[in-house]
Coordinates of N, CA, C and O in Angstrom, one line a residue:
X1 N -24.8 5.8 -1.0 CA -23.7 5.6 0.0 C -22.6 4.7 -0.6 O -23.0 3.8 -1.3
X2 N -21.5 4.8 -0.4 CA -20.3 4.2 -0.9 C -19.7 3.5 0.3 O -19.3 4.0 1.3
X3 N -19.7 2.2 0.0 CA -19.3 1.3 0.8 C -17.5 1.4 1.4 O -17.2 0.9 2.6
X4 N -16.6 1.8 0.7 CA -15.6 1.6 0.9 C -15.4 2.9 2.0 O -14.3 2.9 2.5
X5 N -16.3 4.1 2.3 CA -15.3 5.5 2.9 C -16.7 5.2 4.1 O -17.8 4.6 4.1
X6 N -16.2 6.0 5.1 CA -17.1 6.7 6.1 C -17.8 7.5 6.2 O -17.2 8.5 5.8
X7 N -19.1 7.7 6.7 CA -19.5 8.5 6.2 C -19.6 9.7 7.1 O -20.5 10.5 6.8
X8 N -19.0 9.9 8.0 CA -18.7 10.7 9.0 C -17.0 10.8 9.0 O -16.3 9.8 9.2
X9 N -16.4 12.3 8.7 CA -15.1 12.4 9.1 C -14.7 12.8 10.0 O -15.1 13.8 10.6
X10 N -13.6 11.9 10.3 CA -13.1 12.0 11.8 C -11.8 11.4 11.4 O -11.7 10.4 10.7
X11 N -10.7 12.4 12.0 CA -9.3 11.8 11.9 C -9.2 11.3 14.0 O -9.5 11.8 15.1
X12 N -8.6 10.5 13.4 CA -8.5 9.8 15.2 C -6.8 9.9 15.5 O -6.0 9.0 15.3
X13 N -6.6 10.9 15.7 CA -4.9 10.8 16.3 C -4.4 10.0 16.9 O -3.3 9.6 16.5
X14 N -4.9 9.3 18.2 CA -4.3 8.3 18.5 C -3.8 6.5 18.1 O -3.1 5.6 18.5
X15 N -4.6 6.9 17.2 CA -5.0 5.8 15.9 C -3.4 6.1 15.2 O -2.6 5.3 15.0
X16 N -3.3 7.5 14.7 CA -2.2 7.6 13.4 C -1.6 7.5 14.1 O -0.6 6.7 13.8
X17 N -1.5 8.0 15.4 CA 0.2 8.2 15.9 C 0.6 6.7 16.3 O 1.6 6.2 15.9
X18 N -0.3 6.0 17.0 CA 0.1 4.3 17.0 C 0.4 3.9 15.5 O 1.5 3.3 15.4
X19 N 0.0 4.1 14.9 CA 0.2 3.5 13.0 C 1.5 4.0 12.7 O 2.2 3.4 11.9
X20 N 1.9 5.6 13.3 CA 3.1 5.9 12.3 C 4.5 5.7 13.3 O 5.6 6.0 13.1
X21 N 3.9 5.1 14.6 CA 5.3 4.4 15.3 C 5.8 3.1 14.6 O 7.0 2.7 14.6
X22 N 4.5 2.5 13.9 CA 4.9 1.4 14.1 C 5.3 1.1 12.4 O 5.3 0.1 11.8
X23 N 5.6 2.2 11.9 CA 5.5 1.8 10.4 C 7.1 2.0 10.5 O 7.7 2.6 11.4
X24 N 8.0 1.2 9.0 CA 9.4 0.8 9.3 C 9.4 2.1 8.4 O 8.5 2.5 7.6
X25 N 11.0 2.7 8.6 CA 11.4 3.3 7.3 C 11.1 3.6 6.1 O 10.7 2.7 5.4
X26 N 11.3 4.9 5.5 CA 10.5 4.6 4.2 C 11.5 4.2 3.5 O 11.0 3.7 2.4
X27 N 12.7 4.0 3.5 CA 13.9 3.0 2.4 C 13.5 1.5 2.8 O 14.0 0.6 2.0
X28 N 12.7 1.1 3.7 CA 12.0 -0.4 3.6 C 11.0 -0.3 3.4 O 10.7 -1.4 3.0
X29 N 10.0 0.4 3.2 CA 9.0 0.7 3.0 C 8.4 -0.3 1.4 O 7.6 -1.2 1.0
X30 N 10.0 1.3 1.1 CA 10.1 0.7 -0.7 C 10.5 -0.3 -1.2 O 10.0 -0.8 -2.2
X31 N 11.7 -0.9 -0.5 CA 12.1 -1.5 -0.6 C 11.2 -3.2 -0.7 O 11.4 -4.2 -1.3
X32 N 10.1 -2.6 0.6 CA 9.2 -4.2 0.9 C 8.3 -4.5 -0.6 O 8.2 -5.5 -1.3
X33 N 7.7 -2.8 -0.9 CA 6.9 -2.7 -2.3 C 7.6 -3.2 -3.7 O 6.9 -3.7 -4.6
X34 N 9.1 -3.0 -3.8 CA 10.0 -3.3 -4.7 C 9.7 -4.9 -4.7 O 9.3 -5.5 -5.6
X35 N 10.1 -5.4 -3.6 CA 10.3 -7.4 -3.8 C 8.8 -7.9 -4.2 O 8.5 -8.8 -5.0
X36 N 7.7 -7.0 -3.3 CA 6.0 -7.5 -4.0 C 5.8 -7.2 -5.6 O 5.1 -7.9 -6.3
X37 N 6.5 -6.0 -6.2 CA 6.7 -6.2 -7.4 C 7.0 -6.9 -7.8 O 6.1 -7.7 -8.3
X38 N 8.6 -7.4 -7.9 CA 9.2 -8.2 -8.7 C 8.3 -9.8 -8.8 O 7.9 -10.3 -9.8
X39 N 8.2 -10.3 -7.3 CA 7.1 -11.5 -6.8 C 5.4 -10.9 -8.2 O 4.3 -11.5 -8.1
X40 N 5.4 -10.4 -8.6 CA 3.9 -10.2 -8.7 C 3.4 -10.4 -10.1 O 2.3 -9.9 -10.6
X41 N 4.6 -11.3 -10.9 CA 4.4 -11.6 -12.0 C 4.1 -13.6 -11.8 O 4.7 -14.3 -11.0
X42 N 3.2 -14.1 -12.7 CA 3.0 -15.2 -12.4 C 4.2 -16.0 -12.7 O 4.7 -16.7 -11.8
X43 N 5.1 -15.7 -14.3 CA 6.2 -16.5 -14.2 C 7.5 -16.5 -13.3 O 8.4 -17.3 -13.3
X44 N 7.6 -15.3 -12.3 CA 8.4 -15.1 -11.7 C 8.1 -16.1 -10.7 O 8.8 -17.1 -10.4
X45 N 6.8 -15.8 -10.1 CA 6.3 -16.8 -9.0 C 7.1 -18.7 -9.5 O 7.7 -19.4 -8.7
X46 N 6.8 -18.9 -10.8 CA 6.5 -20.2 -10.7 C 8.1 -20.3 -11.2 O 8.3 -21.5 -11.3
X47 N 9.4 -19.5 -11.5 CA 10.7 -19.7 -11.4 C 11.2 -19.9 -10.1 O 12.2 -20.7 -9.9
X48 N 10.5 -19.2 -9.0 CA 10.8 -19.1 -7.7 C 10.5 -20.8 -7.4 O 11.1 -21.9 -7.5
X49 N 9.7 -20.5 -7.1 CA 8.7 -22.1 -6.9 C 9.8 -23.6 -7.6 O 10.2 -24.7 -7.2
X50 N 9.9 -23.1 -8.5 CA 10.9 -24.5 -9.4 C 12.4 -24.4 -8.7 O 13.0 -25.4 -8.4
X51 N 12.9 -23.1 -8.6 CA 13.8 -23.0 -8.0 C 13.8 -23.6 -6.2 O 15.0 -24.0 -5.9
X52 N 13.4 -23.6 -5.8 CA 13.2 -24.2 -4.5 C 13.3 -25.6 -4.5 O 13.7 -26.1 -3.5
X53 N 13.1 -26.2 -5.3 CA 13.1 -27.5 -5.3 C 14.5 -27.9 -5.8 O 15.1 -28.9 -5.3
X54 N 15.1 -27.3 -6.9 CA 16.8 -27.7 -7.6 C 16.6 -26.3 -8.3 O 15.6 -25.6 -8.7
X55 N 18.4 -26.5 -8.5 CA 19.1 -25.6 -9.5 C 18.7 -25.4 -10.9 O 18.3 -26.4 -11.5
X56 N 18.6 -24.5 -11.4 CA 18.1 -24.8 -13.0 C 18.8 -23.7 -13.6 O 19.2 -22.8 -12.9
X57 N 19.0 -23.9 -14.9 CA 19.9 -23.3 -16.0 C 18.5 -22.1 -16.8 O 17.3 -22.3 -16.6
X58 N 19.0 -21.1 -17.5 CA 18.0 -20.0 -17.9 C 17.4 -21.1 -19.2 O 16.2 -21.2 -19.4
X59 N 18.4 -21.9 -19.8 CA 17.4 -23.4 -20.6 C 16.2 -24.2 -19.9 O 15.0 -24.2 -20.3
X60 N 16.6 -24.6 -19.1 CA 15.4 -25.2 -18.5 C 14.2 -24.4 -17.9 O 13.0 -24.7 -17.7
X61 N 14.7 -23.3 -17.5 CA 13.7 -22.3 -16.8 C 12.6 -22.0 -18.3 O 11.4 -22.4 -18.7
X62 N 13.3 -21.3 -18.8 CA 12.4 -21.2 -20.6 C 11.5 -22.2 -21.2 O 10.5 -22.1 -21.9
X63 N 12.4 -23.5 -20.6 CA 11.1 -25.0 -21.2 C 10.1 -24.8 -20.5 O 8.9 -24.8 -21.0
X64 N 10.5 -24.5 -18.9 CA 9.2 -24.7 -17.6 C 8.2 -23.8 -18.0 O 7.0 -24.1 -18.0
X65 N 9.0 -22.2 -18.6 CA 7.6 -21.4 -18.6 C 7.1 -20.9 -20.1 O 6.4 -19.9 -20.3
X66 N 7.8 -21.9 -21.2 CA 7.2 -22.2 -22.6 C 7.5 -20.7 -23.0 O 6.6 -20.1 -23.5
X67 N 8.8 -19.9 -22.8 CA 9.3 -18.8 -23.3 C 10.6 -19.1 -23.9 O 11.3 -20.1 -23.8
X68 N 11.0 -17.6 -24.7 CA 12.3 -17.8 -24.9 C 13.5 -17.5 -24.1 O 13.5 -16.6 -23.2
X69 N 14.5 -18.4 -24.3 CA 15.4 -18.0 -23.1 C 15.9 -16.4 -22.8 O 16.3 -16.1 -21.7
X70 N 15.9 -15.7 -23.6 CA 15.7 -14.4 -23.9 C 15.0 -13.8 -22.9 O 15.4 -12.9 -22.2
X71 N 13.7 -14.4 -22.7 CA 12.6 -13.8 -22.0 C 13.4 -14.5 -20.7 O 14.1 -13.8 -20.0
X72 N 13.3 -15.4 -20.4 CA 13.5 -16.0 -19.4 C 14.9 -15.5 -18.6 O 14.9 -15.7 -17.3
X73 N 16.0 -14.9 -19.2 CA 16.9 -14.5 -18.8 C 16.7 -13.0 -18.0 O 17.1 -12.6 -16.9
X74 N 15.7 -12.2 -19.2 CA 15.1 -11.1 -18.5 C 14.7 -11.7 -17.0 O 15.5 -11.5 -16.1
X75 N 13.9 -12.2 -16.7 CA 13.2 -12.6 -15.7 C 13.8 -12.6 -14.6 O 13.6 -12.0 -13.5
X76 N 15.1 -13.6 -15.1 CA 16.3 -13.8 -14.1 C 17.2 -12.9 -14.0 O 18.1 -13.0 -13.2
X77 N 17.0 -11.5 -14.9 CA 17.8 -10.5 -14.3 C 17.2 -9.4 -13.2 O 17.7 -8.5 -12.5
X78 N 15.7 -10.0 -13.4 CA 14.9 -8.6 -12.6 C 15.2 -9.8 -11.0 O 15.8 -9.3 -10.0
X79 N 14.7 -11.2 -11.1 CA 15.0 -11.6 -9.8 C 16.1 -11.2 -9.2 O 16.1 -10.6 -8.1
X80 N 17.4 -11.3 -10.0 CA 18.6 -11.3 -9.1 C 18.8 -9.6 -8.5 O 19.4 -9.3 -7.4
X81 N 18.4 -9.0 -9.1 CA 18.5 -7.7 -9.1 C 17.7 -7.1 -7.6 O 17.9 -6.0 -7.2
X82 N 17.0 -7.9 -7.1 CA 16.2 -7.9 -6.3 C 16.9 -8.6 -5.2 O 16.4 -8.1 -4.2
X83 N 17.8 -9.6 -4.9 CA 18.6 -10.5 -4.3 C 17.4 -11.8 -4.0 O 17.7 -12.6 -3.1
X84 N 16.3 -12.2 -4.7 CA 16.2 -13.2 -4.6 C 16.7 -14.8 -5.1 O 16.5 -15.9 -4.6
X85 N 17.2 -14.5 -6.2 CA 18.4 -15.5 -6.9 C 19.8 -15.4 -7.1 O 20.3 -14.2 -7.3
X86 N 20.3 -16.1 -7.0 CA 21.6 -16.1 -6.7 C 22.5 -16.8 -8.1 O 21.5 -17.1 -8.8
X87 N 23.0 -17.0 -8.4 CA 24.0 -18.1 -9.4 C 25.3 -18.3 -9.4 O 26.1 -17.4 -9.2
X88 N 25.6 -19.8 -9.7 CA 26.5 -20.2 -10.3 C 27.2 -20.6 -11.4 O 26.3 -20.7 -12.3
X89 N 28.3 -21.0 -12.0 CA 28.7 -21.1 -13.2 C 29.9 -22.7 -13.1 O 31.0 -23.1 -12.6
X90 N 29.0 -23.0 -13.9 CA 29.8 -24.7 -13.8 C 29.8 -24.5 -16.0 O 29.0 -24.4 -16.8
X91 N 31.4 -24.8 -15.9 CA 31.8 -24.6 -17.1 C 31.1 -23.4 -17.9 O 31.3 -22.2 -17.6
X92 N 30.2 -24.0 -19.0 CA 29.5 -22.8 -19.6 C 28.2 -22.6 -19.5 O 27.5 -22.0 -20.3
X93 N 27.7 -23.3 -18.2 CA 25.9 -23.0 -17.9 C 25.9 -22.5 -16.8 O 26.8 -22.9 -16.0
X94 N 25.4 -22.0 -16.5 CA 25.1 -20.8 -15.9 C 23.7 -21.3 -15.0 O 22.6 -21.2 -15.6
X95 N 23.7 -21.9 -13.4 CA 22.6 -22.6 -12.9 C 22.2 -21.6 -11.8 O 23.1 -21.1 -11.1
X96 N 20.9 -21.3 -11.4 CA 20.6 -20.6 -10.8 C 19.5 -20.8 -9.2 O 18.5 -21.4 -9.4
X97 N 19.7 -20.4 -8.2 CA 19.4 -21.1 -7.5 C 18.7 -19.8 -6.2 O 19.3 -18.7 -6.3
X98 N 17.7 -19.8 -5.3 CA 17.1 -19.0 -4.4 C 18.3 -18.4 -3.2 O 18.9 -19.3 -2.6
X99 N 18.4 -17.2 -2.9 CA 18.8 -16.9 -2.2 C 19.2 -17.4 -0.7 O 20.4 -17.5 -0.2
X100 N 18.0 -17.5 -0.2 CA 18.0 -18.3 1.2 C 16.2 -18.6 1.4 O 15.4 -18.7 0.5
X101 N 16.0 -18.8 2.8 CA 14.5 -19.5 2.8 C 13.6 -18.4 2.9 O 12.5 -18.5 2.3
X102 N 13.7 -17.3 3.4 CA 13.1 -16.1 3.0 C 12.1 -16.2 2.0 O 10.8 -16.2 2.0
X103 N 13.1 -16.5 0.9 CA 12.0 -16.3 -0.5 C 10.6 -17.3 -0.4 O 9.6 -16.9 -1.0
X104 N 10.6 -18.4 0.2 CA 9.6 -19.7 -0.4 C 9.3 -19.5 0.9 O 8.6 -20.5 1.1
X105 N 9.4 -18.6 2.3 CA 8.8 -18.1 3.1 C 7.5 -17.1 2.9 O 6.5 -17.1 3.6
X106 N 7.9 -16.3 1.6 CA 7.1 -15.6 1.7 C 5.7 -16.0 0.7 O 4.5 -15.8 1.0
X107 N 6.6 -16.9 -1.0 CA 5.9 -17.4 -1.0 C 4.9 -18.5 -0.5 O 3.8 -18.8 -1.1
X108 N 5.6 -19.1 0.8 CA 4.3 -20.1 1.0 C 2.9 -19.4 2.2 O 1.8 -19.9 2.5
X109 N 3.8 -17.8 2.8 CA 2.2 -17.1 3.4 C 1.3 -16.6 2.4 O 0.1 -16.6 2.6
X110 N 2.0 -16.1 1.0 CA 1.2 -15.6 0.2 C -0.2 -16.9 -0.5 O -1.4 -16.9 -0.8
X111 N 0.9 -17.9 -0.4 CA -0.4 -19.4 -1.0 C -1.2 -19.9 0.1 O -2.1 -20.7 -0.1
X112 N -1.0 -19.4 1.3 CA -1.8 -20.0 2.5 C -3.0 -18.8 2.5 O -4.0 -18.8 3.3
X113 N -2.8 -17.9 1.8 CA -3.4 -16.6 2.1 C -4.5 -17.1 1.1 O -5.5 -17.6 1.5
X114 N -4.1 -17.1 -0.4 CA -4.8 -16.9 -1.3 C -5.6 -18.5 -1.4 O -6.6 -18.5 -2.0
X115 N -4.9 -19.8 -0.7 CA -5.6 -21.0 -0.2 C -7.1 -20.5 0.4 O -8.1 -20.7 -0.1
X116 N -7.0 -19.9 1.4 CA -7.9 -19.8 2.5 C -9.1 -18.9 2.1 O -10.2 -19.1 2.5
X117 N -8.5 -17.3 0.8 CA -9.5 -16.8 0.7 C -10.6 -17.3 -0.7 O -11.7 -17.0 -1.0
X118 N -9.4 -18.5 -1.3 CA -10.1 -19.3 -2.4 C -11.2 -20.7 -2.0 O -12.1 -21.3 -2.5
X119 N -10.7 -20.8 -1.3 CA -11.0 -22.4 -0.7 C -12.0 -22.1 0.4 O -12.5 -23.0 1.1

């Protein structure tokens, strides 16, 4: 017996049709799957995370996560691309900063989640 399926089939309609009222659009759908991508890399997490606290330049982001700014710039192009980072440009550095509270909303359900099921 296989623990994850049932072992009796039965589709329950009142079940889907409650489930497929309540499910949003599928352009958010993807949209929700798109930002859990982007979030689902560890250095992305911990750019997010540093960002929350102050502004930081694609230099300092690269020290934080011991990459090349190269890499690190990638990073910051898949965030922004996503609308969770935002930037500015003071002279010739280029400082980058979180969107709105949203982002360090989501990550702080996702740390309360993975708190709870670690701890």
């Amino acid at each position: 017996m296989i623990d994850d399926i049932c072992e009796r089939r039965i589709i329950h309609e009142d079940r889907l049709a409650k489930a497929r009222t309540l499910l949003p659009v599928q352009a958010d759908i993807e949209g929700m799957s798109d930002l859990f991508k982007a979030m689902a890399d560890p250095g992305r997490v911990q750019i997010l995370m540093a960002l929350n606290v102050q502004e930081m330049c694609v230099c300092d982001l690269a020290a934080l996560l011991g990459v090349s700014e190269s890499a690190a710039s990638h990073q910051m192009r898949i965030l922004r691309n996503m609308n969770l980072v935002k930037n500015r440009r003071d002279g010739q550095v280029l400082y980058y900063r979180l969107v709105d509270d949203h982002v360090m909303q989501l990550i702080g359900v996702a740390h309360d989640h993975v708190s709870e099921v670690v701890g």
